[in-house]
Coordinates of C-alpha atoms in Angstrom, one line a residue:
X2 CA 220.1 -57.5 -60.3
X3 CA 220.3 -59.7 -63.3
X4 CA 217.5 -57.7 -65.0
X5 CA 219.5 -54.5 -64.3
X6 CA 222.7 -56.0 -65.8
X7 CA 220.8 -57.0 -68.9
X8 CA 219.6 -53.5 -69.4
X9 CA 223.2 -52.1 -68.9
X10 CA 224.5 -54.7 -71.4
X11 CA 221.7 -53.8 -73.9
X12 CA 222.6 -50.1 -73.6
X13 CA 226.3 -50.8 -74.1
X14 CA 225.5 -53.0 -77.2
X15 CA 223.4 -50.2 -78.7
X16 CA 226.1 -47.6 -78.1
X17 CA 228.7 -49.9 -79.7
X18 CA 226.5 -50.5 -82.8
X19 CA 225.9 -46.7 -83.2
X20 CA 229.7 -46.1 -82.9
X21 CA 230.4 -48.8 -85.6
X22 CA 227.7 -47.4 -87.8
X23 CA 229.1 -43.9 -87.6
X24 CA 232.6 -45.1 -88.4
X25 CA 231.4 -47.3 -91.3
X26 CA 229.2 -44.5 -92.7
X27 CA 232.2 -42.1 -92.7
X28 CA 234.3 -44.7 -94.4
X29 CA 231.8 -45.6 -97.1
X30 CA 229.5 -42.7 -97.8
X31 CA 232.2 -40.0 -98.1
X32 CA 233.7 -41.6 -101.3
X33 CA 233.0 -40.5 -104.8
X34 CA 232.7 -43.1 -107.6
X35 CA 236.2 -44.4 -107.5
X36 CA 236.2 -47.9 -106.0
X37 CA 236.0 -50.5 -108.8
X38 CA 235.1 -53.3 -106.5
X39 CA 232.0 -51.3 -105.6
X40 CA 231.2 -50.8 -109.3
X41 CA 231.5 -54.5 -110.0
X42 CA 229.5 -55.6 -107.0
X43 CA 226.8 -53.1 -107.8
X44 CA 226.6 -54.3 -111.4
X45 CA 226.2 -58.0 -110.2
X46 CA 223.3 -56.9 -107.9
X47 CA 221.8 -54.6 -110.5
X48 CA 221.8 -57.3 -113.1
X49 CA 220.0 -59.7 -110.7
X50 CA 217.5 -56.9 -109.8
X51 CA 216.8 -56.6 -113.5
X52 CA 216.1 -60.3 -113.8
X53 CA 219.3 -61.5 -115.4
X54 CA 220.7 -64.9 -114.4
X55 CA 224.3 -65.1 -113.0
X56 CA 226.8 -66.8 -115.3
X57 CA 224.3 -67.2 -118.1
X58 CA 223.5 -63.4 -118.7
X59 CA 226.6 -61.8 -117.0
X60 CA 230.1 -62.9 -116.1
X61 CA 230.7 -63.5 -112.4
X62 CA 233.3 -65.8 -111.0
X63 CA 232.3 -66.1 -107.3
X64 CA 229.1 -67.6 -106.0
X65 CA 226.2 -65.2 -106.2
X66 CA 224.4 -65.2 -102.8
X67 CA 225.6 -61.8 -101.8
X68 CA 224.7 -60.3 -105.1
X69 CA 221.2 -62.0 -104.9
X70 CA 220.6 -60.5 -101.5
X71 CA 221.8 -57.0 -102.6
X72 CA 219.7 -57.4 -105.8
X73 CA 216.6 -58.0 -103.7
X74 CA 217.2 -54.8 -101.8
X75 CA 217.9 -52.9 -105.0
X76 CA 214.6 -54.2 -106.4
X77 CA 212.7 -52.9 -103.3
X78 CA 214.5 -49.6 -102.7
X79 CA 215.8 -48.7 -106.2
X80 CA 218.9 -49.5 -108.2
X81 CA 221.1 -46.9 -106.7
X82 CA 224.7 -47.3 -105.4
X83 CA 223.6 -45.4 -102.3
X84 CA 221.4 -48.4 -101.4
X85 CA 224.4 -50.7 -101.7
X86 CA 226.4 -48.4 -99.5
X87 CA 223.6 -48.6 -96.9
X88 CA 223.8 -52.4 -97.0
X89 CA 227.6 -52.1 -96.7
X90 CA 227.1 -50.1 -93.4
X91 CA 224.7 -52.8 -92.1
X92 CA 227.2 -55.5 -93.1
X93 CA 230.1 -53.7 -91.2
X94 CA 227.9 -53.3 -88.1
X95 CA 227.1 -57.0 -88.2
X96 CA 230.7 -58.0 -88.6
X97 CA 232.2 -55.8 -85.9
X98 CA 229.4 -56.4 -83.4
X99 CA 229.6 -60.2 -83.8
X100 CA 233.4 -60.0 -83.5
X101 CA 232.9 -58.1 -80.2
X102 CA 230.4 -60.8 -79.0
X103 CA 232.9 -63.5 -79.9
X104 CA 235.6 -61.7 -77.9
X105 CA 233.3 -61.4 -74.9
X106 CA 233.3 -65.2 -74.8
X107 CA 237.1 -65.2 -74.7
X108 CA 238.3 -62.1 -72.9
X109 CA 236.9 -59.5 -70.4
X110 CA 234.6 -56.8 -71.6
X111 CA 237.2 -54.0 -71.5
X112 CA 239.6 -56.0 -73.5
X113 CA 236.9 -56.9 -76.0
X114 CA 236.1 -53.1 -76.4
X115 CA 239.8 -52.3 -76.9
X116 CA 240.4 -55.1 -79.6
X117 CA 237.2 -53.9 -81.4
X118 CA 238.5 -50.4 -81.4
X119 CA 241.8 -51.7 -82.9
X120 CA 239.9 -53.6 -85.6
X121 CA 237.8 -50.5 -86.4
X122 CA 241.0 -48.5 -86.8
X123 CA 242.6 -51.1 -89.0
X124 CA 239.5 -51.6 -91.3
X125 CA 238.3 -48.0 -91.5
X126 CA 239.9 -47.4 -94.9
X127 CA 238.8 -50.8 -96.5
X128 CA 235.1 -51.0 -95.5
X129 CA 232.8 -52.0 -98.4
X130 CA 230.2 -54.6 -99.3
X131 CA 232.0 -57.6 -100.6
X132 CA 231.5 -61.4 -100.7
X133 CA 234.8 -61.9 -98.7
X134 CA 233.3 -59.9 -95.8
X135 CA 230.1 -62.0 -96.1
X136 CA 232.1 -65.2 -95.6
X137 CA 233.9 -63.6 -92.6
X138 CA 230.5 -62.6 -91.0
X139 CA 229.2 -66.2 -91.4
X140 CA 232.4 -67.6 -89.9
X141 CA 232.1 -65.3 -86.9
X142 CA 228.5 -66.3 -86.4
X143 CA 229.4 -70.0 -86.6
X144 CA 232.3 -69.3 -84.1
X145 CA 229.9 -67.5 -81.7
X146 CA 227.4 -70.4 -81.9
X147 CA 230.2 -72.9 -81.2
X148 CA 231.5 -70.9 -78.2
X149 CA 227.9 -70.5 -76.8
X150 CA 227.5 -74.3 -77.1
X151 CA 230.7 -75.0 -75.1
X152 CA 230.3 -78.4 -73.4
X153 CA 232.6 -80.4 -71.2
X154 CA 232.3 -83.3 -73.7
X155 CA 233.4 -82.1 -77.1
X156 CA 231.7 -85.1 -78.7
X157 CA 228.2 -84.6 -77.1
X158 CA 225.8 -84.9 -80.0
X159 CA 223.0 -82.4 -80.8
X160 CA 221.4 -82.8 -84.2
X161 CA 219.8 -79.3 -84.4
X162 CA 223.0 -77.5 -83.3
X163 CA 225.3 -79.4 -85.7
X164 CA 222.8 -79.3 -88.6
X165 CA 222.4 -75.5 -88.3
X166 CA 226.2 -75.0 -88.3
X167 CA 226.3 -77.0 -91.5
X168 CA 223.6 -74.9 -93.1
X169 CA 225.7 -71.8 -92.3
X170 CA 228.7 -73.4 -93.8
X171 CA 226.7 -74.1 -97.0
X172 CA 225.7 -70.4 -97.1
X173 CA 229.4 -69.5 -96.8
X174 CA 230.0 -71.6 -99.9
X175 CA 227.3 -69.7 -101.7
X176 CA 229.1 -66.5 -101.0
X177 CA 232.5 -67.6 -102.2
X178 CA 233.3 -71.2 -103.3
X179 CA 237.0 -71.3 -102.1
X180 CA 236.9 -69.6 -98.7
X181 CA 233.4 -70.8 -98.1
X182 CA 234.3 -74.4 -98.7
X183 CA 237.3 -74.0 -96.4
X184 CA 235.1 -72.7 -93.6
X185 CA 232.5 -75.4 -94.1
X186 CA 235.2 -78.1 -94.2
X187 CA 236.9 -76.7 -91.1
X188 CA 233.6 -76.6 -89.3
X189 CA 232.9 -80.2 -90.3
X190 CA 236.2 -81.8 -89.4
X191 CA 238.1 -79.8 -86.8
X192 CA 237.1 -82.0 -83.9
X193 CA 239.3 -84.7 -85.3
X194 CA 242.1 -83.0 -83.5
X195 CA 240.4 -83.6 -80.2
X196 CA 240.2 -87.4 -80.6
X197 CA 242.2 -89.0 -77.8
X198 CA 240.6 -92.5 -77.7
X199 CA 238.8 -95.0 -79.9
X200 CA 235.5 -94.2 -78.3
X201 CA 235.7 -90.6 -79.7
X202 CA 235.7 -91.7 -83.4
X203 CA 232.1 -92.8 -83.7
X204 CA 230.6 -89.6 -82.2
X205 CA 233.0 -87.5 -84.2
X206 CA 231.8 -89.1 -87.5
X207 CA 228.2 -88.6 -86.4
X208 CA 228.8 -84.9 -85.8
X209 CA 230.8 -84.5 -89.0
X210 CA 228.2 -86.2 -91.1
X211 CA 225.4 -84.0 -89.6
X212 CA 227.3 -80.9 -90.4
X213 CA 228.1 -82.2 -93.9
X214 CA 224.5 -82.9 -94.5
X215 CA 223.7 -79.3 -93.4
X216 CA 226.1 -77.6 -95.8
X217 CA 225.1 -79.8 -98.7
X218 CA 221.5 -78.5 -98.6
X219 CA 222.1 -74.9 -99.6
X220 CA 224.5 -76.1 -102.3
X221 CA 221.9 -78.6 -103.7
X222 CA 219.3 -75.8 -103.8
X223 CA 221.7 -73.6 -105.7
X224 CA 222.4 -76.4 -108.2
X225 CA 218.7 -76.8 -108.8
X226 CA 218.4 -73.0 -109.3
X227 CA 221.1 -73.3 -112.0
X228 CA 219.5 -76.3 -113.7
X229 CA 216.0 -74.6 -113.8
X230 CA 217.5 -71.5 -115.4
X231 CA 219.7 -73.5 -117.8
X232 CA 222.8 -71.8 -116.4
X233 CA 224.7 -74.9 -115.0
X234 CA 227.1 -75.1 -117.9
X235 CA 227.7 -71.4 -117.7
X236 CA 228.4 -71.7 -114.0
X237 CA 231.0 -74.4 -114.7
X238 CA 232.5 -72.3 -117.4
X239 CA 233.0 -69.2 -115.3
X240 CA 233.1 -70.3 -111.6
X241 CA 235.1 -73.6 -112.1
X242 CA 236.9 -73.7 -115.5
X243 CA 237.5 -69.9 -115.5
X244 CA 239.5 -70.2 -112.2
X245 CA 242.4 -71.9 -114.1
X246 CA 242.8 -68.7 -116.2
X247 CA 243.1 -66.6 -113.0
X248 CA 246.7 -65.6 -113.1
X249 CA 246.4 -62.5 -110.9
X250 CA 248.7 -62.6 -108.0
X251 CA 250.1 -60.3 -105.3
X252 CA 252.9 -61.9 -103.3
X253 CA 252.5 -62.2 -99.6
X254 CA 255.8 -60.3 -99.2
X255 CA 253.9 -57.2 -100.5
X256 CA 252.3 -57.0 -97.0
X257 CA 255.7 -56.3 -95.4
X258 CA 255.7 -53.0 -97.2
X259 CA 252.3 -51.8 -96.0
X260 CA 252.9 -49.9 -92.8
X261 CA 249.6 -50.6 -91.2
X262 CA 249.8 -54.4 -91.5
X263 CA 253.5 -55.2 -91.9
X264 CA 254.0 -56.5 -88.3
X265 CA 250.7 -58.3 -88.3
X266 CA 251.6 -60.1 -91.5
X267 CA 254.5 -61.7 -89.7
X268 CA 252.8 -62.3 -86.4
X269 CA 249.6 -63.9 -87.8
X270 CA 251.2 -66.9 -89.6
X271 CA 253.4 -67.6 -86.5
X272 CA 250.2 -67.5 -84.3
X273 CA 248.5 -70.0 -86.6
X274 CA 251.3 -72.4 -86.2
X275 CA 251.3 -71.9 -82.4
X276 CA 247.5 -72.5 -82.4
X277 CA 247.9 -75.7 -84.4
X278 CA 250.7 -77.1 -82.2
X279 CA 248.7 -76.2 -79.0
X280 CA 245.8 -78.5 -80.2
X281 CA 247.9 -81.6 -79.4
X282 CA 248.4 -80.6 -75.7
X283 CA 246.7 -83.0 -73.3
X284 CA 244.8 -80.1 -71.7
X285 CA 243.9 -78.2 -74.9
X286 CA 240.8 -76.1 -74.3
X287 CA 237.6 -76.3 -76.4
X288 CA 238.1 -72.6 -77.4
X289 CA 241.5 -73.3 -78.9
X290 CA 240.0 -75.9 -81.3
X291 CA 237.2 -73.4 -82.4
X292 CA 239.7 -70.5 -82.8
X293 CA 242.1 -72.5 -84.9
X294 CA 239.4 -74.0 -87.2
X295 CA 237.9 -70.7 -88.2
X296 CA 241.2 -68.8 -88.1
X297 CA 243.0 -71.1 -90.6
X298 CA 239.9 -71.4 -92.9
X299 CA 239.3 -67.7 -93.2
X300 CA 243.0 -66.9 -93.6
X301 CA 242.9 -68.7 -97.0
X302 CA 241.3 -65.5 -98.5
X303 CA 244.8 -63.8 -98.3
X304 CA 246.0 -65.9 -101.2
X305 CA 246.7 -65.4 -104.1
X306 CA 245.9 -61.6 -103.8
X307 CA 247.8 -60.6 -100.6
X308 CA 246.8 -56.9 -100.3
X309 CA 245.6 -55.0 -97.3
X310 CA 241.9 -55.7 -97.5
X311 CA 242.3 -59.5 -98.1
X312 CA 244.8 -59.8 -95.3
X313 CA 242.7 -57.9 -92.8
X314 CA 239.6 -60.0 -93.6
X315 CA 241.7 -63.2 -93.4
X316 CA 243.5 -62.3 -90.2
X317 CA 240.6 -61.0 -88.1
X318 CA 239.9 -64.4 -86.3
X319 CA 243.6 -65.0 -85.9
X320 CA 243.9 -61.7 -84.1
X321 CA 241.0 -62.6 -81.9
X322 CA 243.0 -65.8 -81.1
X323 CA 246.1 -63.8 -80.3
X324 CA 244.0 -61.6 -77.9
X325 CA 242.7 -64.7 -76.2
X326 CA 246.2 -66.3 -75.9
X327 CA 247.6 -63.1 -74.3
X328 CA 244.7 -62.9 -71.9
X329 CA 245.0 -66.6 -70.9
X330 CA 248.8 -66.2 -70.4
X331 CA 248.2 -63.1 -68.3
X332 CA 245.3 -64.7 -66.3
X333 CA 247.2 -67.9 -65.6
X334 CA 250.4 -66.1 -64.7
X335 CA 251.8 -66.8 -61.3
X336 CA 251.0 -64.2 -58.6
X337 CA 254.6 -63.3 -58.1
X338 CA 254.9 -62.6 -61.9
X339 CA 251.6 -60.6 -62.2
X340 CA 250.9 -59.1 -58.8
X341 CA 247.5 -57.8 -57.8
X342 CA 248.6 -54.2 -58.3
X343 CA 249.8 -54.9 -61.8
X344 CA 246.6 -56.6 -62.7
X345 CA 244.5 -53.6 -61.4
X346 CA 246.8 -51.2 -63.2
X347 CA 246.3 -53.2 -66.5
X348 CA 242.6 -53.2 -66.0
X349 CA 242.5 -49.4 -65.6
X350 CA 244.8 -48.8 -68.5
X351 CA 242.8 -51.1 -70.8
X352 CA 239.5 -49.4 -69.8
X353 CA 241.0 -46.0 -70.5
X354 CA 242.5 -47.0 -73.9
X355 CA 239.3 -48.7 -75.0
X356 CA 237.0 -45.7 -74.2
X357 CA 239.5 -43.2 -75.5
X358 CA 240.1 -45.1 -78.8
X359 CA 236.4 -45.5 -79.5
X360 CA 235.5 -41.9 -78.7
X361 CA 238.4 -40.6 -80.8
X362 CA 237.4 -42.8 -83.8
X363 CA 233.8 -41.7 -83.4
X364 CA 234.7 -38.0 -83.2
X365 CA 237.0 -38.1 -86.3
X366 CA 234.3 -40.0 -88.2
X367 CA 231.7 -37.4 -87.4
X368 CA 234.0 -34.6 -88.5
X369 CA 234.7 -36.5 -91.7
X370 CA 231.0 -37.1 -92.4
X371 CA 230.3 -33.4 -92.0
X372 CA 233.2 -32.3 -94.1
X373 CA 233.2 -34.9 -96.9
X374 CA 229.5 -35.8 -97.1
X375 CA 227.1 -33.4 -95.6
X376 CA 228.9 -30.3 -96.8
X377 CA 229.7 -31.4 -100.3
X378 CA 227.7 -31.4 -103.5
X379 CA 225.9 -34.7 -104.3
X380 CA 225.4 -36.3 -107.7
X381 CA 221.9 -35.6 -109.0
X382 CA 222.1 -36.3 -112.8
X383 CA 223.9 -39.6 -113.4
X384 CA 221.5 -42.5 -113.2
X385 CA 222.2 -44.9 -110.3
X386 CA 224.9 -42.6 -108.8
X387 CA 222.5 -40.2 -107.1
X388 CA 223.3 -39.1 -103.6
X389 CA 227.0 -39.9 -104.0
X390 CA 229.6 -37.1 -103.5
X391 CA 230.0 -35.5 -106.9
X392 CA 233.3 -35.7 -108.8
X393 CA 232.9 -33.0 -111.5
X394 CA 235.9 -34.2 -113.5
X395 CA 234.7 -37.8 -113.6
X396 CA 231.1 -36.7 -114.3
X397 CA 232.2 -34.8 -117.3
X398 CA 234.2 -37.8 -118.6
X399 CA 231.3 -40.1 -118.1
X400 CA 228.9 -37.8 -120.0
X401 CA 231.3 -37.3 -123.0
X402 CA 232.0 -41.1 -123.3
X403 CA 228.3 -41.9 -122.9
X404 CA 227.3 -39.4 -125.5
X405 CA 229.8 -41.0 -127.9
X406 CA 228.4 -44.5 -127.1
X407 CA 224.8 -43.4 -127.7
X408 CA 225.7 -41.7 -130.9
X409 CA 227.4 -44.8 -132.3
X410 CA 224.6 -47.1 -131.1
X411 CA 222.1 -44.8 -132.9
X412 CA 224.1 -45.6 -136.1
X413 CA 223.5 -49.4 -135.4
X414 CA 227.0 -50.0 -134.0
X415 CA 227.9 -51.9 -130.8
X416 CA 230.3 -50.2 -128.5
X417 CA 232.5 -52.0 -126.0
X418 CA 234.9 -50.5 -123.4
X419 CA 237.6 -53.1 -122.8
X420 CA 238.7 -51.9 -119.5
X421 CA 238.1 -52.5 -115.8
X422 CA 236.3 -49.1 -115.6
X423 CA 233.7 -49.9 -118.2
X424 CA 230.9 -50.2 -115.6
X425 CA 231.4 -46.6 -114.6
X426 CA 230.3 -45.5 -118.1
X427 CA 227.6 -48.1 -118.8
X428 CA 225.8 -48.0 -115.4
X429 CA 224.4 -44.5 -116.1
X430 CA 223.2 -45.8 -119.5
X431 CA 221.5 -48.7 -117.7
X432 CA 223.4 -51.1 -120.0
X433 CA 225.6 -54.2 -119.4
X434 CA 227.9 -56.0 -121.8
X435 CA 228.7 -59.6 -120.7
X436 CA 232.5 -60.2 -120.4
X437 CA 233.4 -56.6 -121.3
X438 CA 231.9 -54.7 -118.4
X439 CA 234.1 -56.7 -115.9
X440 CA 237.1 -57.0 -118.2
X441 CA 239.6 -58.8 -115.9
X442 CA 241.8 -61.8 -116.1
X443 CA 240.1 -64.9 -114.7
X444 CA 236.6 -63.4 -115.2
X445 CA 236.2 -64.3 -118.9
X446 CA 235.2 -68.0 -118.7
X447 CA 237.1 -71.2 -119.3
X448 CA 238.7 -70.1 -122.6
X449 CA 240.0 -66.9 -121.0
X450 CA 241.5 -64.3 -123.3
X451 CA 241.5 -66.7 -126.3
X452 CA 237.7 -66.9 -126.1
X453 CA 237.4 -63.1 -126.2
X454 CA 239.7 -62.9 -129.2
X455 CA 237.6 -65.5 -131.0
X456 CA 234.5 -63.4 -130.2
X457 CA 236.2 -60.2 -131.5
X458 CA 237.0 -62.0 -134.7
X459 CA 233.4 -62.8 -135.4
X460 CA 231.8 -59.6 -134.0
X461 CA 230.1 -57.4 -136.7
X462 CA 229.9 -53.7 -136.7
X463 CA 231.5 -53.2 -133.3
X464 CA 233.7 -50.5 -131.9
X465 CA 236.2 -51.2 -129.1
X466 CA 237.5 -48.6 -126.7
X467 CA 240.9 -49.2 -125.1
X468 CA 242.3 -47.0 -122.3
X469 CA 245.5 -45.3 -123.4
X470 CA 247.3 -45.6 -120.0
X471 CA 246.8 -46.3 -116.3
X472 CA 245.6 -49.8 -116.9
X473 CA 244.3 -52.0 -114.1
X474 CA 246.9 -54.6 -113.0
X475 CA 244.4 -57.4 -113.9
X476 CA 243.9 -56.1 -117.5
X477 CA 243.8 -58.9 -120.1
X478 CA 246.9 -57.9 -122.0
X479 CA 246.7 -60.5 -124.8
X480 CA 243.3 -59.2 -125.9
X481 CA 244.5 -55.6 -125.8
X482 CA 247.6 -56.4 -127.9
X483 CA 245.5 -58.4 -130.4
X484 CA 243.2 -55.4 -131.0
X485 CA 246.0 -52.9 -131.3
X486 CA 247.9 -55.2 -133.8
X487 CA 244.9 -56.5 -135.8
X488 CA 242.1 -53.9 -135.8
X489 CA 241.8 -50.5 -137.5
X490 CA 242.4 -47.5 -135.2
X491 CA 239.6 -44.9 -135.6
X492 CA 239.9 -41.9 -133.3
X493 CA 240.5 -40.8 -129.7
X494 CA 237.7 -40.3 -127.2
X495 CA 239.2 -38.6 -124.1
X496 CA 241.4 -41.2 -122.5
X497 CA 240.5 -44.0 -124.9
X498 CA 241.6 -45.2 -128.4
X499 CA 238.8 -46.5 -130.5
X500 CA 239.1 -49.5 -132.9
X501 CA 236.7 -50.8 -135.5
X502 CA 235.8 -54.5 -135.8
X503 CA 237.1 -56.5 -138.8
X504 CA 233.6 -57.1 -140.1

C-alpha cells in the first residue's frame, strides 16, 4: 500500500511540475524584449560567459552567483536570451514546487494545492530569472530541510544537518548580500527564541556556531576568487561602497495602490508581528520558529523598493505562515464551533477550488502560449535575441541606433548610451561598456555620479547619447544635467540627443 501511495504522490508531483512549467512558460516566453531586468541580468551572465570578471570588468552591485550559474549555461548552450528564459522557467518550477512541499509539511494536501494555485495567480505576471528569486528558493529549501528534521528536542545536535544549512545560507549570501545575509543570520540564530532554561544555552551556541561555520565557507571561497582575479577592491567599490549612493526608493505605501497586493500588504506585516509574539508562548511549536525565521528574513527584500515583485517575493513565506495559522486554528477548533459536517464541507470546497484554479490557470496559459508565442513571428536577425517574439518597431530602432554606433566607431570614436536601455542596443553588437550599459543610480561604484562626471571630463573622442524623454526612475540625473549643460549638442538619433566629449 505504501508503494502504491508513493506512485500516486509521484504522479501528482509530476503533474504539478508540468502545470507550473506551462504557467511559467506562458509568463516568460510570450514577452518581446521589454523587461529591463531581463536585459541587465542577461548582460551579467553574458559577460561571465565571455570571460569577464564581475566588478572588475563590468559593473554589478549584487553578489554574482546567479550570474555565474547562468553564464555557465550560456557558455554551453549559446549566449541567447531564450536560454536565460529557459533557466527562468526551471527556477520558477523549483520555487513553486518546493513551496508546495513546504506547505505539505504544514497543511493538508488539498490546502497546499489551493495555496500554490493562489501563488501562481499572484506571480504569473512577474516571473523572471532574478537573484531575489534565487534567495527565496534557497530559503524555501532551508525551510523544507528544517521541517523534515523536526525533533521533539529543538536543541538536539547534528553536525551534518546544521553544517549543510549553513552552507545553503552562504550560497544565499552569494546571490544577494543583504537578503542573503538576513536569511543566513536568521537560520543561525532563530533558536535563541526557544531558550527556556540555562541548559539550552550551550547546545544553542553549538548549533549556531556550526551553521555560522557552514555559511562562512562559500563566502571565503568567493573572497579567494576575487583576490585571485585582482577584483577585491572593485568588489568593495561596487558592492559595498556603491550601496551608499543607492538613493532609489519606492515607499511601502505604494503597495496599497496595487489592486492585486493591496490587502496582502496590510495583512503580512501584521502576521509577522503575530508570528513573533507567538514565539514566546510556553507551548510554541517548532514549525512556528522556522516559519518566523525565514518569513522575516526574506521580507527584508521589500525595502527600499516596495513594488509588486519585491513584495510578492518577500511575502511568500509569510503567506505560507498565514495558511498554517488558519489551518491550525481550524484544526484545533472546538467540535461545537467546527462540527464534522462543516469540516467535511470545507474539505470538499477546498478540493474543488484547488483543482478548478489549477486547471483554469493551465488552460489560460496554454491559450496564451498558442496566441502570443507559437502563432507570432520570432526574431531571427538580432544577435542574442533569436527566438524571442519579434517587436518590429523596437527592432527597427535597434538597427538604426546600432548602425549609427558602428559608423561612429569606424571613425575612431567611442559611443556611449547613458540610459537604462543601453543594453538593448549593445547586446546585438556583442559589446559592453562598463558603468554605461547599466546606467542606474547606485550601480556606478563608490563615487557614484561624481565618478562618472570625472570620467566624462577626461574621456577623449567620445559621443554620449541621452534619451529625450521617458527616462527610467533610477536615471542618474546629475550626470544627465552635467552633459546637457557642459557638452556640445551634435544631432538627434531617433529618441536620443547626441553630445560630443570636451576633448
